[in-house]
Amino acid sequence: NGKLVGDAFSGLLNVAQNEFLRRQKEMSNMLAAGSPRYDMNPMFEVAEGEYTPTVEWDAPFTVLTLPGLKIETDLLQAFLWDLSVKQGSDVVVVIARTVYKNGEDIPITDEGVSLNDHFPVIVRTYLVSGIQNTFSRRVSIAQVAIDHAMKRQAAKQIGEIMFTLDREVALGRDDSIYDFYGLDTRHGVNRVSSDGDEL
């Protein structure tokens, strides 16, 4: 009986070792191949607007943003692919430096309190879908996702990629309703007077 148990255990170890080697080879091949093309296997979907559309896409990440955001697609595709391969599902929120077209940095938060309405956030798509059961507004979904990620140390801030937001395009929307935490205030909105000066 002891020999039978030993033989069975040895067989299981061989199976486990072969499976490990197979996965290791697949991972090496994947790394060697590099990031897939965006048009073939997109790593992200861009969801624009004040209210995020209901998730119906398969891309693993979603960029939550106002209209007018310029994205270096190839760079972001490669970064998110690399992140997924090397860190798996550990990171659920990604933050990238964002500026207006004139080079002015857009702060992440409005006076250190709430998420700046103009700041884009990259969130795992499954998390966006889950939050949409409660919230529909883009900035609310992004804020909840960031809170979730910070508590679990699952957020990553990157410096390799920079987004550019066209302020004029971003301002051309209805921002009169804020549903996050029931607040009726206008956080993070840069207002422009009729003569073009920022208020």
mmCIF file of C-alpha atoms in Angstrom:
data_model
loop_
_atom_site.group_PDB
_atom_site.id
_atom_site.type_symbol
_atom_site.label_atom_id
_atom_site.label_comp_id
_atom_site.label_asym_id
_atom_site.label_seq_id
_atom_site.Cartn_x
_atom_site.Cartn_y
_atom_site.Cartn_z
ATOM 1 C CA ASN A 1 0.000 0.000 0.000
ATOM 2 C CA GLY A 2 2.830 2.350 0.864
ATOM 3 C CA LYS A 3 4.436 1.753 -2.522
ATOM 4 C CA LEU A 4 1.134 2.431 -4.320
ATOM 5 C CA VAL A 5 0.707 5.718 -2.465
ATOM 6 C CA GLY A 6 4.297 6.671 -3.225
ATOM 7 C CA ASP A 7 3.911 5.863 -6.914
ATOM 8 C CA ALA A 8 0.657 7.853 -7.118
ATOM 9 C CA PHE A 9 2.252 10.847 -5.386
ATOM 10 C CA SER A 10 5.253 10.657 -7.715
ATOM 11 C CA GLY A 11 2.908 10.622 -10.696
ATOM 12 C CA LEU A 12 1.097 13.724 -9.427
ATOM 13 C CA LEU A 13 4.408 15.531 -8.988
ATOM 14 C CA ASN A 14 5.398 14.696 -12.557
ATOM 15 C CA VAL A 15 2.080 16.005 -13.876
ATOM 16 C CA ALA A 16 2.421 19.220 -11.841
ATOM 17 C CA GLN A 17 6.015 19.721 -13.011
ATOM 18 C CA ASN A 18 5.088 19.186 -16.659
ATOM 19 C CA GLU A 19 2.192 21.662 -16.331
ATOM 20 C CA PHE A 20 4.483 24.232 -14.724
ATOM 21 C CA LEU A 21 7.053 23.848 -17.513
ATOM 22 C CA ARG A 22 4.324 24.150 -20.150
ATOM 23 C CA ARG A 23 2.991 27.387 -18.643
ATOM 24 C CA GLN A 24 6.502 28.743 -18.225
ATOM 25 C CA LYS A 25 7.189 28.114 -21.919
ATOM 26 C CA GLU A 26 3.911 29.783 -22.921
ATOM 27 C CA MET A 27 4.771 32.815 -20.793
ATOM 28 C CA SER A 28 8.236 33.044 -22.368
ATOM 29 C CA ASN A 29 6.722 32.876 -25.845
ATOM 30 C CA MET A 30 4.177 35.540 -24.932
ATOM 31 C CA LEU A 31 6.848 37.878 -23.582
ATOM 32 C CA ALA A 32 9.005 37.330 -26.662
ATOM 33 C CA ALA A 33 6.097 38.105 -28.992
ATOM 34 C CA GLY A 34 5.469 41.471 -27.325
ATOM 35 C CA SER A 35 2.262 43.466 -27.115
ATOM 36 C CA PRO A 36 -0.511 42.539 -29.568
ATOM 37 C CA ARG A 37 -1.726 45.253 -31.938
ATOM 38 C CA TYR A 38 -4.550 47.383 -30.604
ATOM 39 C CA ASP A 39 -6.774 46.678 -33.583
ATOM 40 C CA MET A 40 -6.273 42.925 -33.151
ATOM 41 C CA ASN A 41 -6.525 42.553 -29.370
ATOM 42 C CA PRO A 42 -7.213 45.882 -27.590
ATOM 43 C CA MET A 43 -6.122 46.140 -23.981
ATOM 44 C CA PHE A 44 -8.407 49.102 -23.329
ATOM 45 C CA GLU A 45 -11.672 50.724 -24.345
ATOM 46 C CA VAL A 46 -12.225 54.487 -24.165
ATOM 47 C CA ALA A 47 -15.534 55.420 -22.502
ATOM 48 C CA GLU A 48 -16.215 59.121 -22.994
ATOM 49 C CA GLY A 49 -18.852 61.333 -21.494
ATOM 50 C CA GLU A 50 -20.437 62.477 -18.278
ATOM 51 C CA TYR A 51 -22.226 59.142 -17.940
ATOM 52 C CA THR A 52 -20.327 55.953 -18.727
ATOM 53 C CA PRO A 53 -22.069 53.581 -21.154
ATOM 54 C CA THR A 54 -23.002 50.182 -19.762
ATOM 55 C CA VAL A 55 -20.011 47.873 -20.222
ATOM 56 C CA GLU A 56 -20.422 45.754 -23.345
ATOM 57 C CA TRP A 57 -16.771 45.422 -24.348
ATOM 58 C CA ASP A 58 -14.165 42.748 -23.673
ATOM 59 C CA ALA A 59 -11.039 44.891 -23.295
ATOM 60 C CA PRO A 60 -9.566 44.314 -19.799
ATOM 61 C CA PHE A 61 -9.169 48.054 -19.042
ATOM 62 C CA THR A 62 -11.459 51.053 -19.536
ATOM 63 C CA VAL A 63 -10.319 54.673 -19.840
ATOM 64 C CA LEU A 64 -12.932 56.855 -18.135
ATOM 65 C CA THR A 65 -12.683 60.340 -19.592
ATOM 66 C CA LEU A 66 -14.418 63.406 -20.905
ATOM 67 C CA PRO A 67 -14.359 63.949 -24.689
ATOM 68 C CA GLY A 68 -11.220 65.605 -26.040
ATOM 69 C CA LEU A 69 -8.567 63.270 -24.589
ATOM 70 C CA LYS A 70 -5.573 62.490 -26.799
ATOM 71 C CA ILE A 71 -4.174 59.019 -26.152
ATOM 72 C CA GLU A 72 -0.951 57.535 -27.502
ATOM 73 C CA THR A 73 -2.678 54.266 -28.348
ATOM 74 C CA ASP A 74 0.413 52.160 -29.059
ATOM 75 C CA LEU A 75 2.189 53.259 -25.873
ATOM 76 C CA LEU A 76 -0.836 52.650 -23.650
ATOM 77 C CA GLN A 77 -1.545 49.313 -25.338
ATOM 78 C CA ALA A 78 2.011 48.131 -24.706
ATOM 79 C CA PHE A 79 2.034 49.373 -21.106
ATOM 80 C CA LEU A 80 -1.256 47.710 -20.151
ATOM 81 C CA TRP A 81 -0.262 44.466 -21.853
ATOM 82 C CA ASP A 82 3.048 44.440 -19.988
ATOM 83 C CA LEU A 83 1.264 45.273 -16.735
ATOM 84 C CA SER A 84 -1.192 42.412 -17.208
ATOM 85 C CA VAL A 85 1.490 39.860 -18.090
ATOM 86 C CA LYS A 86 3.837 40.753 -15.239
ATOM 87 C CA GLN A 87 1.410 41.752 -12.468
ATOM 88 C CA GLY A 88 -1.729 39.848 -13.385
ATOM 89 C CA SER A 89 -4.873 41.260 -11.820
ATOM 90 C CA ASP A 90 -3.114 42.915 -8.867
ATOM 91 C CA VAL A 91 -3.474 46.433 -10.322
ATOM 92 C CA VAL A 92 -7.069 47.593 -10.863
ATOM 93 C CA VAL A 93 -6.578 51.367 -11.314
ATOM 94 C CA VAL A 94 -3.923 53.172 -13.355
ATOM 95 C CA ILE A 95 -3.249 56.907 -13.164
ATOM 96 C CA ALA A 96 -1.251 58.775 -15.823
ATOM 97 C CA ARG A 97 -0.098 62.389 -15.882
ATOM 98 C CA THR A 98 -2.571 64.515 -17.816
ATOM 99 C CA VAL A 99 -2.151 68.051 -19.131
ATOM 100 C CA TYR A 100 -4.184 70.564 -21.082
ATOM 101 C CA LYS A 101 -3.051 71.424 -24.609
ATOM 102 C CA ASN A 102 -1.150 74.445 -23.259
ATOM 103 C CA GLY A 103 0.972 72.151 -21.056
ATOM 104 C CA GLU A 104 -0.793 72.976 -17.785
ATOM 105 C CA ASP A 105 -0.976 69.971 -15.486
ATOM 106 C CA ILE A 106 -4.424 68.760 -14.498
ATOM 107 C CA PRO A 107 -4.407 67.863 -10.776
ATOM 108 C CA ILE A 108 -5.824 64.487 -9.816
ATOM 109 C CA THR A 109 -8.021 65.950 -7.099
ATOM 110 C CA ASP A 110 -9.957 69.152 -6.572
ATOM 111 C CA GLU A 111 -8.164 70.859 -3.674
ATOM 112 C CA GLY A 112 -7.150 67.435 -2.370
ATOM 113 C CA VAL A 113 -10.731 66.393 -1.674
ATOM 114 C CA SER A 114 -12.540 64.834 -4.619
ATOM 115 C CA LEU A 115 -11.486 63.577 -8.038
ATOM 116 C CA ASN A 116 -10.978 66.351 -10.561
ATOM 117 C CA ASP A 117 -13.754 66.102 -13.137
ATOM 118 C CA HIS A 118 -11.233 66.618 -15.965
ATOM 119 C CA PHE A 119 -8.827 63.896 -14.873
ATOM 120 C CA PRO A 120 -9.053 60.581 -16.786
ATOM 121 C CA VAL A 121 -8.738 57.287 -14.900
ATOM 122 C CA ILE A 122 -7.929 53.814 -16.240
ATOM 123 C CA VAL A 123 -9.919 51.107 -14.451
ATOM 124 C CA ARG A 124 -10.213 47.337 -14.819
ATOM 125 C CA THR A 125 -13.328 46.770 -16.906
ATOM 126 C CA TYR A 126 -14.812 44.187 -14.538
ATOM 127 C CA LEU A 127 -14.600 46.759 -11.733
ATOM 128 C CA VAL A 128 -16.331 49.406 -13.866
ATOM 129 C CA SER A 129 -19.105 46.918 -14.605
ATOM 130 C CA GLY A 130 -19.546 46.108 -10.923
ATOM 131 C CA ILE A 131 -19.671 49.750 -9.823
ATOM 132 C CA GLN A 132 -22.266 50.490 -12.496
ATOM 133 C CA ASN A 133 -24.748 48.519 -10.412
ATOM 134 C CA THR A 134 -24.781 51.566 -8.113
ATOM 135 C CA PHE A 135 -23.375 54.546 -10.027
ATOM 136 C CA SER A 136 -23.731 55.709 -13.609
ATOM 137 C CA ARG A 137 -21.776 58.961 -13.635
ATOM 138 C CA ARG A 138 -18.190 58.697 -14.876
ATOM 139 C CA VAL A 139 -16.517 60.648 -12.066
ATOM 140 C CA SER A 140 -18.463 58.668 -9.444
ATOM 141 C CA ILE A 141 -17.372 55.344 -10.937
ATOM 142 C CA ALA A 142 -13.768 56.545 -11.104
ATOM 143 C CA GLN A 143 -13.810 57.821 -7.494
ATOM 144 C CA VAL A 144 -15.230 54.546 -6.140
ATOM 145 C CA ALA A 145 -12.645 52.578 -8.142
ATOM 146 C CA ILE A 146 -9.777 54.694 -6.779
ATOM 147 C CA ASP A 147 -11.042 54.324 -3.197
ATOM 148 C CA HIS A 148 -11.251 50.546 -3.711
ATOM 149 C CA ALA A 149 -7.757 50.377 -5.215
ATOM 150 C CA MET A 150 -6.108 52.550 -2.560
ATOM 151 C CA LYS A 151 -7.483 50.397 0.272
ATOM 152 C CA ARG A 152 -6.043 47.302 -1.374
ATOM 153 C CA GLN A 153 -2.801 48.890 -2.623
ATOM 154 C CA ALA A 154 -3.955 48.037 -6.149
ATOM 155 C CA ALA A 155 -3.406 51.415 -7.837
ATOM 156 C CA LYS A 156 -0.460 52.346 -10.023
ATOM 157 C CA GLN A 157 0.723 55.780 -11.099
ATOM 158 C CA ILE A 158 2.805 55.841 -14.269
ATOM 159 C CA GLY A 159 5.205 58.394 -15.680
ATOM 160 C CA GLU A 160 5.975 56.793 -19.041
ATOM 161 C CA ILE A 161 2.723 57.953 -20.639
ATOM 162 C CA MET A 162 1.100 61.382 -20.691
ATOM 163 C CA PHE A 163 -2.439 62.232 -21.780
ATOM 164 C CA THR A 164 -3.469 65.562 -23.284
ATOM 165 C CA LEU A 165 -6.981 66.934 -22.791
ATOM 166 C CA ASP A 166 -8.544 69.549 -25.027
ATOM 167 C CA ARG A 167 -10.130 71.885 -22.474
ATOM 168 C CA GLU A 168 -12.559 73.435 -24.952
ATOM 169 C CA VAL A 169 -13.918 70.046 -25.995
ATOM 170 C CA ALA A 170 -14.115 68.877 -22.370
ATOM 171 C CA LEU A 171 -16.107 71.931 -21.318
ATOM 172 C CA GLY A 172 -18.729 71.388 -23.982
ATOM 173 C CA ARG A 173 -21.033 69.169 -21.926
ATOM 174 C CA ASP A 174 -23.780 69.266 -19.314
ATOM 175 C CA ASP A 175 -22.187 69.068 -15.879
ATOM 176 C CA SER A 176 -25.143 70.198 -13.781
ATOM 177 C CA ILE A 177 -25.801 66.861 -12.047
ATOM 178 C CA TYR A 178 -23.443 65.239 -9.578
ATOM 179 C CA ASP A 179 -24.594 62.031 -7.960
ATOM 180 C CA PHE A 180 -21.516 60.899 -6.053
ATOM 181 C CA TYR A 181 -22.363 60.673 -2.358
ATOM 182 C CA GLY A 182 -25.407 62.839 -3.068
ATOM 183 C CA LEU A 183 -23.316 65.977 -3.534
ATOM 184 C CA ASP A 184 -24.732 68.825 -5.581
ATOM 185 C CA THR A 185 -21.462 70.685 -6.110
ATOM 186 C CA ARG A 186 -19.308 71.217 -9.171
ATOM 187 C CA HIS A 187 -15.878 69.782 -8.365
ATOM 188 C CA GLY A 188 -12.854 70.204 -10.547
ATOM 189 C CA VAL A 189 -14.497 72.078 -13.438
ATOM 190 C CA ASN A 190 -12.394 74.835 -15.004
ATOM 191 C CA ARG A 191 -14.899 77.438 -16.164
ATOM 192 C CA VAL A 192 -14.204 79.847 -19.004
ATOM 193 C CA SER A 193 -15.801 83.278 -19.350
ATOM 194 C CA SER A 194 -17.306 84.567 -22.591
ATOM 195 C CA ASP A 195 -14.064 86.343 -23.466
ATOM 196 C CA GLY A 196 -12.031 83.155 -23.102
ATOM 197 C CA ASP A 197 -10.469 83.818 -19.685
ATOM 198 C CA GLU A 198 -10.549 81.053 -17.122
ATOM 199 C CA LEU A 199 -12.639 81.852 -14.032
#
